[in-house]
PDB file of C-alpha atoms in Angstrom:
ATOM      1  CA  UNK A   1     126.755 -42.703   6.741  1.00  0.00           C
ATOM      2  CA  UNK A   2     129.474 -43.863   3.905  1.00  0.00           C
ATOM      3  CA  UNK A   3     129.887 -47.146   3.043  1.00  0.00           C
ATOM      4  CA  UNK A   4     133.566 -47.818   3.704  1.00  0.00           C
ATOM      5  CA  UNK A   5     133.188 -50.439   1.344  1.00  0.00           C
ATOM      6  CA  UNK A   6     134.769 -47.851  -0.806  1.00  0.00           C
ATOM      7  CA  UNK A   7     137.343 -46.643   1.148  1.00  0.00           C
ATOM      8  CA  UNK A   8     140.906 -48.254   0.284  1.00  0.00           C
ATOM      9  CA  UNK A   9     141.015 -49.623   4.214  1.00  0.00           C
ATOM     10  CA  UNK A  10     144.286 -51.541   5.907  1.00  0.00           C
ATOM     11  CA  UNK A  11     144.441 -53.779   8.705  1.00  0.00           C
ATOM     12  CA  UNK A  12     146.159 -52.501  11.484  1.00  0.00           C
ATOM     13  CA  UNK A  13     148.680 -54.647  10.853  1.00  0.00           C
ATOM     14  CA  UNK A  14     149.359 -53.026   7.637  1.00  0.00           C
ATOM     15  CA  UNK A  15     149.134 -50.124   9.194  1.00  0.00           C
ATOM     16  CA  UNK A  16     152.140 -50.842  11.424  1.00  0.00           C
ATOM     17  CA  UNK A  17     154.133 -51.911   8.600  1.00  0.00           C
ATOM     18  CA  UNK A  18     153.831 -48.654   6.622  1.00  0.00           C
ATOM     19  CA  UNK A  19     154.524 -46.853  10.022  1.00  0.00           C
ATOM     20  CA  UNK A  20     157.160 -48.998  10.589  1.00  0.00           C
ATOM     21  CA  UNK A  21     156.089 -49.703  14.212  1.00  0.00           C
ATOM     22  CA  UNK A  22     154.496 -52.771  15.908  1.00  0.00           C
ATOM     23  CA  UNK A  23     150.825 -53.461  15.880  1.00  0.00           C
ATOM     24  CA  UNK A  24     150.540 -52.481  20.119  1.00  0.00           C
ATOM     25  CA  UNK A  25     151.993 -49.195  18.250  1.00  0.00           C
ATOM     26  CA  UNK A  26     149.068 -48.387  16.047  1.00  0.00           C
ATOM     27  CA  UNK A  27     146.360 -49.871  18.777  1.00  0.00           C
ATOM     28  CA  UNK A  28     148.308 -47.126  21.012  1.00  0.00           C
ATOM     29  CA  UNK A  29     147.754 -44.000  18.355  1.00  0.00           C
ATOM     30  CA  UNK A  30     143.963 -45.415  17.832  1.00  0.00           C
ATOM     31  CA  UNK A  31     143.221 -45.115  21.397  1.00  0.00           C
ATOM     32  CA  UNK A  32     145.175 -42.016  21.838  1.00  0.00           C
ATOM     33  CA  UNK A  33     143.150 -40.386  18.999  1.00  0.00           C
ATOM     34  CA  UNK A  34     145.623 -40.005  16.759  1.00  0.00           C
ATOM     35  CA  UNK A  35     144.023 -42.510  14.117  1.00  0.00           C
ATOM     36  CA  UNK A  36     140.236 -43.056  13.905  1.00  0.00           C
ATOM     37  CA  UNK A  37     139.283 -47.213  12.666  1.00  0.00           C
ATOM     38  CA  UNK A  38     136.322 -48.014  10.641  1.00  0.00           C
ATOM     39  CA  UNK A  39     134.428 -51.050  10.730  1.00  0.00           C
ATOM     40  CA  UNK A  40     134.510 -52.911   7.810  1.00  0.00           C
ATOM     41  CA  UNK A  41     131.635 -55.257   6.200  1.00  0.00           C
ATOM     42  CA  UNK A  42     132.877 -58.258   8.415  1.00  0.00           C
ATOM     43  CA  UNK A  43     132.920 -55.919  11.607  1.00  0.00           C
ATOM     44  CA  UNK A  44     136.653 -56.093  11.528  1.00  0.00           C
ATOM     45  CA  UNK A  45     139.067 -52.688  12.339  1.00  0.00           C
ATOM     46  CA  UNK A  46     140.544 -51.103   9.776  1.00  0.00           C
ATOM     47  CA  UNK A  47     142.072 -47.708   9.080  1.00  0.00           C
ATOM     48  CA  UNK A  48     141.752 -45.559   5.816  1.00  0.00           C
ATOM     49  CA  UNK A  49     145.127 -46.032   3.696  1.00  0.00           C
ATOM     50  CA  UNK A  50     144.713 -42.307   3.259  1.00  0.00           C
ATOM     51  CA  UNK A  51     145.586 -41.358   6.989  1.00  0.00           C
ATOM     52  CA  UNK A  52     148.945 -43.025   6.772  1.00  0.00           C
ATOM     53  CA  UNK A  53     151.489 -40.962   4.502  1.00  0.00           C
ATOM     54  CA  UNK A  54     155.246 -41.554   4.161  1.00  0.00           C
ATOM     55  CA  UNK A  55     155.741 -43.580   7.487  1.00  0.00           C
ATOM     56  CA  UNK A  56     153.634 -41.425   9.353  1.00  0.00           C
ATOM     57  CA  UNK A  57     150.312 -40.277  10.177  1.00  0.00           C
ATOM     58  CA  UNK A  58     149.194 -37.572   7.954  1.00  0.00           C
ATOM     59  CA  UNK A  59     149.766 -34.083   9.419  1.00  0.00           C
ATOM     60  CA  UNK A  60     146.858 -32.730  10.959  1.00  0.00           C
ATOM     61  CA  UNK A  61     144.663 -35.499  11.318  1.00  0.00           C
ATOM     62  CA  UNK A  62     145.222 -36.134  15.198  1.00  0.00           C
ATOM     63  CA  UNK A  63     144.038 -32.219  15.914  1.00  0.00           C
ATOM     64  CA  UNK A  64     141.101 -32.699  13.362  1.00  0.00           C
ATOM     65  CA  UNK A  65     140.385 -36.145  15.208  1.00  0.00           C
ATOM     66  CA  UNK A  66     140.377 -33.978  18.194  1.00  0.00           C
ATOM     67  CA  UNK A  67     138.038 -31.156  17.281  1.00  0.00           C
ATOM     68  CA  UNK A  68     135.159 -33.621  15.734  1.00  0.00           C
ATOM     69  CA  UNK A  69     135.319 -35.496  18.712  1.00  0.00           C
ATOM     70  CA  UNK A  70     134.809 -32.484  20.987  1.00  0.00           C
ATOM     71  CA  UNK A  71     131.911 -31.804  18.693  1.00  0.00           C
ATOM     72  CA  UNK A  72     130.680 -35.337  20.006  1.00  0.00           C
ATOM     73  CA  UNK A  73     130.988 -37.537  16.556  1.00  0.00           C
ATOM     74  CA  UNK A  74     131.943 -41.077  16.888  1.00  0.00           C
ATOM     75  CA  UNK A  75     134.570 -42.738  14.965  1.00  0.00           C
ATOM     76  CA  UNK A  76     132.346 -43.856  12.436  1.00  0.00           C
ATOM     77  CA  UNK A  77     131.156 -39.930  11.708  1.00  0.00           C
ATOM     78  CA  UNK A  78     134.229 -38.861  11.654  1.00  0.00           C
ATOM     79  CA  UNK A  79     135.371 -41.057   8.984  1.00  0.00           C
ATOM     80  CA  UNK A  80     132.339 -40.299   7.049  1.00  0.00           C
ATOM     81  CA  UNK A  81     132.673 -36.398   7.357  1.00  0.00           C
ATOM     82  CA  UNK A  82     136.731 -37.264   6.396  1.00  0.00           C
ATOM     83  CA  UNK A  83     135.484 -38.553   2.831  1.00  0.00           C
ATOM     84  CA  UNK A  84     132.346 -35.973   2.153  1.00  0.00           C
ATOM     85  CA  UNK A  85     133.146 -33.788  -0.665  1.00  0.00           C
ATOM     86  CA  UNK A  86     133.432 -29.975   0.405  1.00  0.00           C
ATOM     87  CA  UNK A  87     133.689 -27.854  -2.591  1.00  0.00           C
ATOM     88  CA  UNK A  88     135.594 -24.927  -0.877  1.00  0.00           C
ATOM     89  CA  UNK A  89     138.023 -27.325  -0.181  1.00  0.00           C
ATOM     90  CA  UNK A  90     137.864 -28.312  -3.121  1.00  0.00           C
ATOM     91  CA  UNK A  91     138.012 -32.159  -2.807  1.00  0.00           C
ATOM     92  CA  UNK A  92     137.489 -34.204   0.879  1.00  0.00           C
ATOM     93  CA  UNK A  93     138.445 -33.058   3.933  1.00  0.00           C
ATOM     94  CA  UNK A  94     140.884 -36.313   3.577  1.00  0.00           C
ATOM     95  CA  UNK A  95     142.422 -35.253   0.416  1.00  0.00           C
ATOM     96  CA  UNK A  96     143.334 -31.557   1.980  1.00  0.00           C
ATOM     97  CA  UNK A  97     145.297 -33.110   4.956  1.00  0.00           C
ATOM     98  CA  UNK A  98     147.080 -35.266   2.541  1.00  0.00           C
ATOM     99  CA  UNK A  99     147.928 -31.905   0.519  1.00  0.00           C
ATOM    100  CA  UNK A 100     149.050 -30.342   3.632  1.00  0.00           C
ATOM    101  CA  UNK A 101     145.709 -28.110   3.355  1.00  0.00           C
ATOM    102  CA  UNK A 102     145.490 -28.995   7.367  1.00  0.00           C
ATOM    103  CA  UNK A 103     144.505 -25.316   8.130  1.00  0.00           C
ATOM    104  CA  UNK A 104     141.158 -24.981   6.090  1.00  0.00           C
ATOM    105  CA  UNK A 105     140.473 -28.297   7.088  1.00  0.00           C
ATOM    106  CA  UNK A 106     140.681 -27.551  10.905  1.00  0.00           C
ATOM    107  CA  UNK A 107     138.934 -24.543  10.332  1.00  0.00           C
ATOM    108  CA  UNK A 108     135.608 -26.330   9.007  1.00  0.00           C
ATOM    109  CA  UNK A 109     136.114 -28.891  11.420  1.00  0.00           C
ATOM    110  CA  UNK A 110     136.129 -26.312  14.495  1.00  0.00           C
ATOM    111  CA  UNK A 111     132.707 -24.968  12.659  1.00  0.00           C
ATOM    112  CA  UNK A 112     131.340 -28.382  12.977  1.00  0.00           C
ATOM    113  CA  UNK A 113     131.127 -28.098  16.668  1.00  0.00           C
ATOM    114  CA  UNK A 114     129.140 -24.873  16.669  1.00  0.00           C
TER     115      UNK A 114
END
């Protein structure tokens, strides 16, 4: 499992500032699956910088949220497989949805379940 130790992580209050929404908001999109939260080394929430882009959740991460969890991984997988380098990506799974690479991303993640 990573260490999100490394991961640039925000609070979910930072989160709702970047998304320019209240923190309910973001508690809302977590629970809806539309965010995944990591635990950080004080057991605290947190959600990868890298998910939020331009006021907004990064395209394609709710339906690749959606397919790993139908594959049964927990949050905590999920955020781990999100940061594993894949060279036929090339790069993360992370960095492709941030590239708007959402389609070869999906793809491995519907593979995952199989």
């Amino acid at each position: 499992m990573r260490d999100v130790a490394d991961l640039d992580l925000l609070t979910l209050g930072e989160t709702a500032e970047l998304l320019g929404v209240r923190v309910t908001k973001v508690h809302q999109l977590v629970k809806d699956g539309q965010l995944v939260v990591a635990a950080d080394e004080t057991g605290r929430r947190r959600i990868p910088r890298i998910f939020v882009a331009d006021g907004t959740v990064v395209k394609g991460l709710p339906s690749v949220i959606t397919l790993l969890r139908d594959a049964k991984y927990s949050d905590a997988e999920i955020i781990d497989w999100m940061f594993r380098v894949d060279p036929s990506l090339p790069g993360t799974p992370a960095q492709a949805l941030r590239e708007n690479r959402g389609t070869e991303v999906k793809r491995r993640a519907q593979a995952t379940g199989f």
